[in-house]
PDB file of C-alpha atoms in Angstrom:
ATOM      1  CA  MET A 457       0.293  -0.286   0.069  1.00 71.00           C
ATOM      2  CA  ASN A 458       1.186   3.178  -0.557  1.00 86.00           C
ATOM      3  CA  GLN A 459       1.163   6.453   1.616  1.00 86.00           C
ATOM      4  CA  ARG A 460      -1.673   7.780   0.238  1.00 82.00           C
ATOM      5  CA  VAL A 461      -3.650   4.685   1.060  1.00 77.00           C
ATOM      6  CA  LYS A 462      -2.624   4.243   4.516  1.00 76.00           C
ATOM      7  CA  ALA A 463      -3.683   8.242   5.246  1.00 72.00           C
ATOM      8  CA  ALA A 464      -7.119   7.777   3.560  1.00 71.00           C
ATOM      9  CA  LEU A 465      -8.066   4.881   5.148  1.00 71.00           C
ATOM     10  CA  LEU A 466      -6.297   6.544   8.685  1.00 68.00           C
ATOM     11  CA  PHE A 467      -8.668   9.618   8.012  1.00 69.00           C
ATOM     12  CA  CYS A 468     -11.741   7.099   7.437  1.00 64.00           C
ATOM     13  CA  PHE A 469     -11.100   5.833  10.881  1.00 67.00           C
ATOM     14  CA  PHE A 470     -10.696   8.678  13.084  1.00 67.00           C
ATOM     15  CA  ALA A 471     -13.649  10.641  10.530  1.00 66.00           C
ATOM     16  CA  LEU A 472     -15.769   6.799  12.221  1.00 76.00           C
ATOM     17  CA  CYS A 473     -14.534   7.364  15.747  1.00 66.00           C
ATOM     18  CA  GLY A 474     -15.260  11.053  15.803  1.00 63.00           C
ATOM     19  CA  ALA A 475     -19.097  10.638  14.106  1.00 63.00           C
ATOM     20  CA  GLY A 476     -19.367   8.109  17.122  1.00 66.00           C
ATOM     21  CA  VAL A 477     -18.592  10.272  19.492  1.00 67.00           C
ATOM     22  CA  ILE A 478     -21.032  12.926  18.516  1.00 71.00           C
ATOM     23  CA  ALA A 479     -24.151  10.664  17.732  1.00 64.00           C
ATOM     24  CA  THR A 480     -23.336   8.997  21.320  1.00 65.00           C
ATOM     25  CA  SER A 481     -23.409  12.659  22.739  1.00 62.00           C
ATOM     26  CA  ILE A 482     -26.367  13.504  21.093  1.00 58.00           C
ATOM     27  CA  SER A 483     -28.486  10.563  21.867  1.00 57.00           C
ATOM     28  CA  ARG A 484     -27.345  10.842  26.215  1.00 55.00           C
ATOM     29  CA  ALA A 485     -28.166  14.407  26.192  1.00 52.00           C
ATOM     30  CA  ARG A 486     -31.951  13.518  23.937  1.00 55.00           C
ATOM     31  CA  LEU A 487     -32.618  11.375  27.159  1.00 56.00           C
ATOM     32  CA  PRO A 488     -34.885  12.879  29.436  1.00 65.00           C
ATOM     33  CA  ALA A 489     -34.728  13.259  32.790  1.00 69.00           C
ATOM     34  CA  PRO A 490     -37.069  10.817  34.849  1.00 73.00           C
ATOM     35  CA  ALA A 491     -39.930  11.771  36.691  1.00 77.00           C
ATOM     36  CA  ALA A 492     -38.321  10.545  40.481  1.00 80.00           C
ATOM     37  CA  ARG A 493     -41.844   7.859  39.999  1.00 86.00           C
ATOM     38  CA  GLU A 494     -39.997   5.848  37.524  1.00 89.00           C
ATOM     39  CA  LEU A 495     -37.112   5.390  39.754  1.00 91.00           C
ATOM     40  CA  TYR A 496     -39.974   4.758  42.422  1.00 91.00           C
ATOM     41  CA  SER A 497     -41.727   2.045  40.146  1.00 91.00           C
ATOM     42  CA  VAL A 498     -38.139   0.308  39.215  1.00 92.00           C
ATOM     43  CA  VAL A 499     -36.988  -0.089  43.053  1.00 93.00           C
ATOM     44  CA  ASN A 500     -40.513  -0.752  44.645  1.00 92.00           C
ATOM     45  CA  HIS A 501     -41.085  -3.840  41.256  1.00 92.00           C
ATOM     46  CA  GLN A 502     -37.834  -5.818  42.083  1.00 93.00           C
ATOM     47  CA  LEU A 503     -38.407  -5.081  45.787  1.00 91.00           C
ATOM     48  CA  SER A 504     -41.934  -6.874  45.345  1.00 91.00           C
ATOM     49  CA  SER A 505     -40.231  -9.830  43.796  1.00 92.00           C
ATOM     50  CA  LEU A 506     -37.689 -10.297  46.023  1.00 90.00           C
ATOM     51  CA  ARG A 507     -40.489 -10.825  48.869  1.00 88.00           C
ATOM     52  CA  ALA A 508     -42.478 -12.872  46.631  1.00 91.00           C
ATOM     53  CA  ASP A 509     -39.196 -15.527  46.146  1.00 91.00           C
ATOM     54  CA  ASP A 510     -39.563 -14.292  42.583  1.00 93.00           C
ATOM     55  CA  PHE A 511     -35.766 -13.552  41.972  1.00 93.00           C
ATOM     56  CA  ASP A 512     -36.313 -13.824  37.992  1.00 94.00           C
ATOM     57  CA  ALA A 513     -38.365 -10.199  38.283  1.00 93.00           C
ATOM     58  CA  ALA A 514     -35.577  -9.049  40.446  1.00 93.00           C
ATOM     59  CA  TYR A 515     -33.002  -9.946  38.028  1.00 94.00           C
ATOM     60  CA  LYS A 516     -34.633  -8.334  35.258  1.00 92.00           C
ATOM     61  CA  GLN A 517     -34.766  -4.704  36.802  1.00 91.00           C
ATOM     62  CA  ALA A 518     -30.960  -5.334  37.058  1.00 92.00           C
ATOM     63  CA  ALA A 519     -28.862  -3.372  34.426  1.00 93.00           C
ATOM     64  CA  SER A 520     -27.052  -5.246  31.916  1.00 91.00           C
ATOM     65  CA  VAL A 521     -23.957  -4.097  33.502  1.00 92.00           C
ATOM     66  CA  VAL A 522     -24.776  -6.320  36.474  1.00 92.00           C
ATOM     67  CA  GLN A 523     -26.344  -9.152  34.652  1.00 93.00           C
ATOM     68  CA  GLN A 524     -22.909  -9.921  33.526  1.00 93.00           C
ATOM     69  CA  LYS A 525     -21.160 -10.287  36.847  1.00 93.00           C
ATOM     70  CA  PHE A 526     -23.874 -11.938  38.019  1.00 92.00           C
ATOM     71  CA  SER A 527     -25.791 -15.242  36.708  1.00 93.00           C
ATOM     72  CA  ARG A 528     -29.105 -15.432  37.774  1.00 93.00           C
ATOM     73  CA  ALA A 529     -28.114 -18.327  40.788  1.00 93.00           C
ATOM     74  CA  GLN A 530     -25.165 -15.856  42.090  1.00 94.00           C
ATOM     75  CA  PHE A 531     -27.958 -12.617  41.595  1.00 94.00           C
ATOM     76  CA  GLU A 532     -29.879 -14.704  44.271  1.00 93.00           C
ATOM     77  CA  GLN A 533     -27.096 -15.592  46.316  1.00 92.00           C
ATOM     78  CA  MET A 534     -25.704 -12.805  47.131  1.00 91.00           C
ATOM     79  CA  ILE A 535     -28.994 -11.641  47.515  1.00 91.00           C
ATOM     80  CA  ARG A 536     -29.859 -13.904  50.290  1.00 90.00           C
ATOM     81  CA  ARG A 537     -26.082 -13.074  51.271  1.00 89.00           C
ATOM     82  CA  ASP A 538     -25.714  -9.698  51.362  1.00 87.00           C
ATOM     83  CA  PHE A 539     -28.860  -8.185  51.133  1.00 86.00           C
ATOM     84  CA  ALA A 540     -31.464 -10.744  52.894  1.00 83.00           C
ATOM     85  CA  CYS A 541     -33.431  -7.588  54.525  1.00 81.00           C
ATOM     86  CA  MET A 542     -34.731  -6.980  51.008  1.00 85.00           C
ATOM     87  CA  THR A 543     -36.417  -9.615  50.623  1.00 83.00           C
ATOM     88  CA  GLN A 544     -38.058  -8.672  54.364  1.00 80.00           C
ATOM     89  CA  ALA A 545     -38.657  -5.612  54.434  1.00 78.00           C
ATOM     90  CA  GLY A 546     -42.392  -3.952  55.815  1.00 79.00           C
ATOM     91  CA  GLN A 547     -42.157  -0.562  54.857  1.00 85.00           C
ATOM     92  CA  VAL A 548     -40.034   1.184  52.387  1.00 89.00           C
ATOM     93  CA  GLU A 549     -39.214   5.423  51.877  1.00 89.00           C
ATOM     94  CA  PHE A 550     -37.530   6.984  49.464  1.00 91.00           C
ATOM     95  CA  GLY A 551     -34.438   9.959  49.917  1.00 90.00           C
ATOM     96  CA  THR A 552     -33.257  12.485  47.577  1.00 88.00           C
ATOM     97  CA  VAL A 553     -33.118  11.524  44.138  1.00 91.00           C
ATOM     98  CA  GLU A 554     -30.233  12.977  41.575  1.00 90.00           C
ATOM     99  CA  VAL A 555     -30.123  12.835  37.848  1.00 89.00           C
ATOM    100  CA  ALA A 556     -27.555  13.120  35.964  1.00 86.00           C
ATOM    101  CA  GLY A 557     -27.421  12.310  32.428  1.00 83.00           C
ATOM    102  CA  PRO A 558     -28.043   8.763  31.325  1.00 87.00           C
ATOM    103  CA  THR A 559     -27.419   7.415  35.472  1.00 89.00           C
ATOM    104  CA  ALA A 560     -29.264   8.662  38.478  1.00 92.00           C
ATOM    105  CA  MET A 561     -28.967   7.672  42.569  1.00 94.00           C
ATOM    106  CA  MET A 562     -31.671   7.537  44.957  1.00 94.00           C
ATOM    107  CA  GLN A 563     -31.596   6.851  48.489  1.00 93.00           C
ATOM    108  CA  VAL A 564     -34.573   3.762  49.759  1.00 92.00           C
ATOM    109  CA  TYR A 565     -34.942   3.099  53.271  1.00 90.00           C
ATOM    110  CA  LEU A 566     -36.034  -0.143  54.511  1.00 88.00           C
ATOM    111  CA  THR A 567     -37.855  -1.022  57.638  1.00 85.00           C
ATOM    112  CA  THR A 568     -37.442  -4.304  58.981  1.00 77.00           C
ATOM    113  CA  THR A 569     -40.170  -5.916  60.922  1.00 74.00           C
ATOM    114  CA  ASP A 570     -38.247  -5.325  64.441  1.00 74.00           C
ATOM    115  CA  GLY A 571     -37.960  -1.598  63.665  1.00 76.00           C
ATOM    116  CA  THR A 572     -34.404  -1.358  61.953  1.00 77.00           C
ATOM    117  CA  ALA A 573     -34.606   1.311  58.830  1.00 81.00           C
ATOM    118  CA  ARG A 574     -31.605   0.109  56.575  1.00 86.00           C
ATOM    119  CA  ALA A 575     -30.530   2.907  54.335  1.00 89.00           C
ATOM    120  CA  TYR A 576     -29.194   1.970  50.370  1.00 92.00           C
ATOM    121  CA  LEU A 577     -28.151   4.231  48.062  1.00 93.00           C
ATOM    122  CA  TYR A 578     -29.697   3.004  44.605  1.00 94.00           C
ATOM    123  CA  SER A 579     -27.578   3.766  41.166  1.00 94.00           C
ATOM    124  CA  PHE A 580     -29.314   4.096  38.135  1.00 93.00           C
ATOM    125  CA  THR A 581     -28.917   3.595  34.582  1.00 91.00           C
ATOM    126  CA  ALA A 582     -30.479   4.402  30.967  1.00 90.00           C
ATOM    127  CA  GLU A 583     -30.922   1.463  28.979  1.00 88.00           C
ATOM    128  CA  GLN A 584     -32.778   1.771  25.853  1.00 81.00           C
ATOM    129  CA  LYS A 585     -35.835   3.037  27.199  1.00 82.00           C
ATOM    130  CA  ASP A 586     -36.205   1.835  31.674  1.00 87.00           C
ATOM    131  CA  TRP A 587     -33.902   2.906  33.639  1.00 91.00           C
ATOM    132  CA  LYS A 588     -32.301  -0.574  35.541  1.00 93.00           C
ATOM    133  CA  ILE A 589     -30.313  -0.821  39.082  1.00 94.00           C
ATOM    134  CA  ASP A 590     -26.955  -0.745  38.814  1.00 92.00           C
ATOM    135  CA  GLY A 591     -25.966  -1.068  42.176  1.00 92.00           C
ATOM    136  CA  VAL A 592     -26.818  -1.106  45.683  1.00 92.00           C
ATOM    137  CA  THR A 593     -25.012   0.109  48.044  1.00 90.00           C
ATOM    138  CA  PRO A 594     -25.091   0.092  52.014  1.00 89.00           C
ATOM    139  CA  LEU A 595     -25.595   3.200  54.030  1.00 86.00           C
ATOM    140  CA  GLY A 596     -25.496   1.260  57.811  1.00 68.00           C
ATOM    141  CA  PRO A 597     -28.322   0.816  59.856  1.00 57.00           C
ATOM    142  CA  GLN A 598     -30.602   3.107  60.784  1.00 53.00           C
ATOM    143  CA  PRO A 599     -32.127   3.948  64.162  1.00 53.00           C
ATOM    144  CA  ALA A 600     -35.837   3.481  63.730  1.00 50.00           C
ATOM    145  CA  ARG A 601     -37.303   6.538  63.757  1.00 51.00           C
ATOM    146  CA  ARG A 602     -39.886   8.189  60.889  1.00 54.00           C
ATOM    147  CA  LEU A 603     -38.005   8.555  57.975  1.00 52.00           C
ATOM    148  CA  PRO A 604     -38.362  11.574  55.589  1.00 58.00           C
ATOM    149  CA  GLY A 605     -39.431  10.885  51.853  1.00 59.00           C
ATOM    150  CA  LEU A 606     -42.442   9.316  50.124  1.00 59.00           C
ATOM    151  CA  HIS A 607     -44.348   6.540  52.394  1.00 56.00           C
ATOM    152  CA  ILE A 608     -45.350   3.630  50.502  1.00 56.00           C
TER     153      ILE A 608
END
């Protein structure tokens, strides 16, 4: 190959990469911020599924990143081992919600039957037209008290 052909191929490659960056940026900018109730619905659906021992439905609320990292069986094992209170939560309350483009974070408080409130930070990602849970971080046990937020 002569130098002109190599230069043309290299130019086409960089032009294609640049077009991909621009297209991705535009598509992310068009993503409307979700109403808080959309995120509440995702969490409530997953928690309802967990309380009903329907781990297949709960797994569907997880983002593709989570599904790539954990098989369905590993997901169930992780929930039962590390997040057992989610399968027994009696009351769910929501705290602040922050949305930044295709990601969002929300505080969720679960109260168990013994009155212990556990706080979690849920992170979400937009996948196609749905919001999926891509992470849950425990914030530690909280004292039993009335928590601010939406009561469901």
